[in-house]
Amino acid sequence: MTTPVCTGASRAASATAGHHPHTPYASFSSYVRARGPVLLRTARSLTANPCDAEDLLQTALAKTYVAWERIEDHRALDGYVRRALLNTRTSQWRKRKIDEFACEELPEREAAPAPDPAEQQSLHDAMWRAVLKLPDRQRAMVVLRYYEDLSEAQTAEVLGVSIGTVKSAVSRALGKLREDPELAPVR
């Protein structure tokens, strides 16, 4: 048995001031802010390219926005958006156009070889060991800035310090990382 997600226009018009009896989200914007990251992960699982995933999610959210007033049970919004993601991706796949052109010469292969996974892992491990040698406060700032990709202001807010403190501590930490002998091959 399925739960109806959309109702007729007359039912939507009778809703009081746009509020639904089962509305955990006050607005479409609040829904996107709350559920956007989860829905983006779903979109990324449907495409190989992260940029295509963002476009796919935007298209599905646009469809959801158009239907927002007709959606009866806002607790079922994730399912509605996921269905829109899947339908949109399927339509894109069906419409894709493959252009092939015959030519007299074969195109040259790319000269850059793929990086060695073992070498990449070794570099990753060396970098992490160097980060672990940093004092706790500097390590926290480096992790927040570069591993968690927070801005200086966000890092300062999380740690309860000023932006200037973050800038100077991260600068000192990067100096120490540059001097680490294990990271010499990277320089």
mmCIF file of C-alpha atoms in Angstrom:
data_model
loop_
_atom_site.group_PDB
_atom_site.id
_atom_site.type_symbol
_atom_site.label_atom_id
_atom_site.label_comp_id
_atom_site.label_asym_id
_atom_site.label_seq_id
_atom_site.Cartn_x
_atom_site.Cartn_y
_atom_site.Cartn_z
ATOM 1 C CA MET A 1 0.000 0.000 0.000
ATOM 2 C CA THR A 2 1.404 3.414 -0.932
ATOM 3 C CA THR A 3 0.924 6.826 0.600
ATOM 4 C CA PRO A 4 -0.381 9.444 -1.817
ATOM 5 C CA VAL A 5 2.142 12.222 -2.312
ATOM 6 C CA CYS A 6 0.240 14.642 -4.565
ATOM 7 C CA THR A 7 -3.356 15.754 -4.464
ATOM 8 C CA GLY A 8 -5.528 17.737 -6.792
ATOM 9 C CA ALA A 9 -5.280 21.497 -7.203
ATOM 10 C CA SER A 10 -8.563 22.029 -5.374
ATOM 11 C CA ARG A 11 -7.208 20.395 -2.237
ATOM 12 C CA ALA A 12 -4.040 22.481 -2.403
ATOM 13 C CA ALA A 13 -6.106 25.640 -2.779
ATOM 14 C CA SER A 14 -8.090 24.774 0.324
ATOM 15 C CA ALA A 15 -4.946 24.465 2.466
ATOM 16 C CA THR A 16 -4.758 27.337 4.910
ATOM 17 C CA ALA A 17 -2.037 29.858 4.075
ATOM 18 C CA GLY A 18 0.060 27.216 2.313
ATOM 19 C CA HIS A 19 0.486 25.083 5.463
ATOM 20 C CA HIS A 20 -0.256 21.389 5.331
ATOM 21 C CA PRO A 21 -1.417 19.227 8.196
ATOM 22 C CA HIS A 22 1.782 17.167 8.003
ATOM 23 C CA THR A 23 4.377 19.909 7.352
ATOM 24 C CA PRO A 24 7.656 19.412 9.170
ATOM 25 C CA TYR A 25 9.263 22.054 6.894
ATOM 26 C CA ALA A 26 8.027 25.636 7.062
ATOM 27 C CA SER A 27 9.122 26.350 3.481
ATOM 28 C CA PHE A 28 10.767 24.851 0.447
ATOM 29 C CA SER A 29 13.988 26.695 1.356
ATOM 30 C CA SER A 30 14.056 25.159 4.828
ATOM 31 C CA TYR A 31 13.571 21.709 3.303
ATOM 32 C CA VAL A 32 16.464 22.217 0.852
ATOM 33 C CA ARG A 33 18.734 23.522 3.622
ATOM 34 C CA ALA A 34 17.899 20.559 5.866
ATOM 35 C CA ARG A 35 17.953 17.747 3.321
ATOM 36 C CA GLY A 36 20.198 19.088 0.511
ATOM 37 C CA PRO A 37 23.401 17.253 1.475
ATOM 38 C CA VAL A 38 21.617 13.891 1.756
ATOM 39 C CA LEU A 39 19.860 14.405 -1.572
ATOM 40 C CA LEU A 40 23.148 15.425 -3.207
ATOM 41 C CA ARG A 41 24.689 12.109 -2.095
ATOM 42 C CA THR A 42 21.765 10.336 -3.754
ATOM 43 C CA ALA A 43 22.294 12.328 -6.960
ATOM 44 C CA ARG A 44 26.026 11.513 -6.886
ATOM 45 C CA SER A 45 25.184 7.829 -6.730
ATOM 46 C CA LEU A 46 23.263 8.219 -10.001
ATOM 47 C CA THR A 47 26.022 9.954 -11.984
ATOM 48 C CA ALA A 48 29.755 9.609 -12.304
ATOM 49 C CA ASN A 49 30.443 13.337 -12.510
ATOM 50 C CA PRO A 50 29.917 15.498 -9.359
ATOM 51 C CA CYS A 51 28.936 18.509 -11.502
ATOM 52 C CA ASP A 52 26.291 16.431 -13.287
ATOM 53 C CA ALA A 53 25.013 15.307 -9.876
ATOM 54 C CA GLU A 54 24.555 18.928 -8.794
ATOM 55 C CA ASP A 55 22.706 19.713 -12.031
ATOM 56 C CA LEU A 56 20.552 16.633 -11.584
ATOM 57 C CA LEU A 57 19.647 17.645 -8.028
ATOM 58 C CA GLN A 58 18.832 21.204 -9.131
ATOM 59 C CA THR A 59 16.472 19.869 -11.804
ATOM 60 C CA ALA A 60 14.745 17.534 -9.329
ATOM 61 C CA LEU A 61 14.425 20.336 -6.774
ATOM 62 C CA ALA A 62 12.944 22.623 -9.430
ATOM 63 C CA LYS A 63 10.320 19.973 -10.162
ATOM 64 C CA THR A 64 9.651 19.640 -6.432
ATOM 65 C CA TYR A 65 9.307 23.405 -6.059
ATOM 66 C CA VAL A 66 6.678 23.502 -8.818
ATOM 67 C CA ALA A 67 4.728 20.730 -7.055
ATOM 68 C CA TRP A 68 5.317 22.049 -3.509
ATOM 69 C CA GLU A 69 1.710 23.172 -2.912
ATOM 70 C CA ARG A 70 0.302 19.900 -4.252
ATOM 71 C CA ILE A 71 2.412 17.668 -2.022
ATOM 72 C CA GLU A 72 0.027 16.379 0.608
ATOM 73 C CA ASP A 73 2.399 14.804 3.100
ATOM 74 C CA HIS A 74 5.688 16.650 3.480
ATOM 75 C CA ARG A 75 7.087 13.708 5.397
ATOM 76 C CA ALA A 76 7.261 11.965 2.011
ATOM 77 C CA LEU A 77 9.320 14.733 0.368
ATOM 78 C CA ASP A 78 12.551 12.727 0.251
ATOM 79 C CA GLY A 79 10.819 9.982 -1.681
ATOM 80 C CA TYR A 80 9.279 12.523 -4.045
ATOM 81 C CA VAL A 81 12.668 14.141 -4.739
ATOM 82 C CA ARG A 82 14.404 10.775 -5.118
ATOM 83 C CA ARG A 83 11.779 9.707 -7.657
ATOM 84 C CA ALA A 84 12.309 13.037 -9.501
ATOM 85 C CA LEU A 85 16.089 12.400 -9.456
ATOM 86 C CA LEU A 86 15.670 8.921 -10.879
ATOM 87 C CA ASN A 87 13.130 9.963 -13.530
ATOM 88 C CA THR A 88 15.269 12.923 -14.598
ATOM 89 C CA ARG A 89 18.408 10.783 -14.818
ATOM 90 C CA THR A 90 16.560 8.151 -16.828
ATOM 91 C CA SER A 91 15.286 10.824 -19.238
ATOM 92 C CA GLN A 92 18.793 12.243 -19.629
ATOM 93 C CA TRP A 93 20.171 8.805 -20.332
ATOM 94 C CA ARG A 94 17.534 8.103 -22.967
ATOM 95 C CA LYS A 95 18.057 11.459 -24.672
ATOM 96 C CA ARG A 96 21.837 11.335 -24.747
ATOM 97 C CA LYS A 97 23.313 11.853 -28.140
ATOM 98 C CA ILE A 98 26.518 10.180 -29.128
ATOM 99 C CA ASP A 99 28.385 11.906 -31.892
ATOM 100 C CA GLU A 100 31.019 9.894 -33.688
ATOM 101 C CA PHE A 101 33.071 11.302 -36.489
ATOM 102 C CA ALA A 102 35.214 9.271 -38.833
ATOM 103 C CA CYS A 103 38.696 10.633 -39.317
ATOM 104 C CA GLU A 104 41.770 9.530 -41.190
ATOM 105 C CA GLU A 105 44.100 9.645 -38.186
ATOM 106 C CA LEU A 106 43.576 8.206 -34.752
ATOM 107 C CA PRO A 107 43.625 10.779 -31.970
ATOM 108 C CA GLU A 108 46.749 10.730 -29.834
ATOM 109 C CA ARG A 109 46.540 9.212 -26.394
ATOM 110 C CA GLU A 110 47.012 11.393 -23.356
ATOM 111 C CA ALA A 111 50.659 11.564 -22.335
ATOM 112 C CA ALA A 112 50.068 11.757 -18.575
ATOM 113 C CA PRO A 113 50.082 8.295 -17.001
ATOM 114 C CA ALA A 114 47.711 7.534 -14.168
ATOM 115 C CA PRO A 115 49.274 8.105 -10.743
ATOM 116 C CA ASP A 116 50.478 5.025 -8.930
ATOM 117 C CA PRO A 117 47.918 4.165 -6.188
ATOM 118 C CA ALA A 118 50.651 2.809 -3.889
ATOM 119 C CA GLU A 119 52.634 6.035 -4.247
ATOM 120 C CA GLN A 120 49.526 8.113 -3.551
ATOM 121 C CA GLN A 121 48.784 6.070 -0.410
ATOM 122 C CA SER A 122 52.369 6.406 0.760
ATOM 123 C CA LEU A 123 52.191 10.187 0.307
ATOM 124 C CA HIS A 124 48.843 10.311 2.115
ATOM 125 C CA ASP A 125 50.267 8.325 5.041
ATOM 126 C CA ALA A 126 53.379 10.535 5.244
ATOM 127 C CA MET A 127 51.223 13.671 5.236
ATOM 128 C CA TRP A 128 48.991 12.337 7.992
ATOM 129 C CA ARG A 129 52.020 11.355 10.126
ATOM 130 C CA ALA A 130 53.369 14.899 9.677
ATOM 131 C CA VAL A 131 50.010 16.402 10.674
ATOM 132 C CA LEU A 132 49.929 14.201 13.784
ATOM 133 C CA LYS A 133 53.295 15.685 14.851
ATOM 134 C CA LEU A 134 51.769 19.173 15.032
ATOM 135 C CA PRO A 135 50.668 20.582 18.418
ATOM 136 C CA ASP A 136 47.001 19.829 19.190
ATOM 137 C CA ARG A 137 45.705 23.329 18.458
ATOM 138 C CA GLN A 138 47.549 23.656 15.143
ATOM 139 C CA ARG A 139 46.530 20.146 14.145
ATOM 140 C CA ALA A 140 42.872 20.946 14.865
ATOM 141 C CA MET A 141 43.063 24.075 12.732
ATOM 142 C CA VAL A 142 44.803 22.316 9.835
ATOM 143 C CA VAL A 143 42.279 19.480 9.912
ATOM 144 C CA LEU A 144 39.313 21.859 9.974
ATOM 145 C CA ARG A 145 40.738 24.110 7.230
ATOM 146 C CA TYR A 146 42.120 21.538 4.806
ATOM 147 C CA TYR A 147 40.560 18.171 5.585
ATOM 148 C CA GLU A 148 37.076 19.444 6.479
ATOM 149 C CA ASP A 149 37.368 22.400 4.035
ATOM 150 C CA LEU A 150 36.049 25.018 6.469
ATOM 151 C CA SER A 151 36.779 28.699 5.911
ATOM 152 C CA GLU A 152 38.970 30.652 8.325
ATOM 153 C CA ALA A 153 35.845 32.224 9.834
ATOM 154 C CA GLN A 154 34.132 28.847 10.272
ATOM 155 C CA THR A 155 37.273 27.362 11.829
ATOM 156 C CA ALA A 156 37.535 30.312 14.219
ATOM 157 C CA GLU A 157 33.878 29.895 15.200
ATOM 158 C CA VAL A 158 34.211 26.141 15.819
ATOM 159 C CA LEU A 159 37.302 26.600 17.988
ATOM 160 C CA GLY A 160 36.114 29.781 19.698
ATOM 161 C CA VAL A 161 39.124 31.875 18.616
ATOM 162 C CA SER A 162 39.648 34.898 16.374
ATOM 163 C CA ILE A 163 40.214 34.662 12.630
ATOM 164 C CA GLY A 164 43.685 36.150 13.135
ATOM 165 C CA THR A 165 44.543 33.332 15.530
ATOM 166 C CA VAL A 166 43.481 30.792 12.913
ATOM 167 C CA LYS A 167 45.536 32.516 10.208
ATOM 168 C CA SER A 168 48.713 32.688 12.267
ATOM 169 C CA ALA A 169 48.416 29.169 13.714
ATOM 170 C CA VAL A 170 47.728 27.633 10.292
ATOM 171 C CA SER A 171 50.653 29.574 8.809
ATOM 172 C CA ARG A 172 52.992 28.213 11.515
ATOM 173 C CA ALA A 173 51.604 24.696 11.031
ATOM 174 C CA LEU A 174 52.157 24.823 7.268
ATOM 175 C CA GLY A 175 55.714 26.014 7.892
ATOM 176 C CA LYS A 176 56.331 22.985 10.101
ATOM 177 C CA LEU A 177 54.831 20.682 7.467
ATOM 178 C CA ARG A 178 57.111 22.177 4.791
ATOM 179 C CA GLU A 179 60.127 21.407 6.998
ATOM 180 C CA ASP A 180 59.096 17.795 7.712
ATOM 181 C CA PRO A 181 61.757 15.486 6.200
ATOM 182 C CA GLU A 182 59.170 12.795 5.333
ATOM 183 C CA LEU A 183 57.492 15.241 2.963
ATOM 184 C CA ALA A 184 60.710 16.199 1.131
ATOM 185 C CA PRO A 185 59.756 14.316 -2.097
ATOM 186 C CA VAL A 186 56.592 16.414 -2.369
ATOM 187 C CA ARG A 187 58.405 19.729 -2.387
#
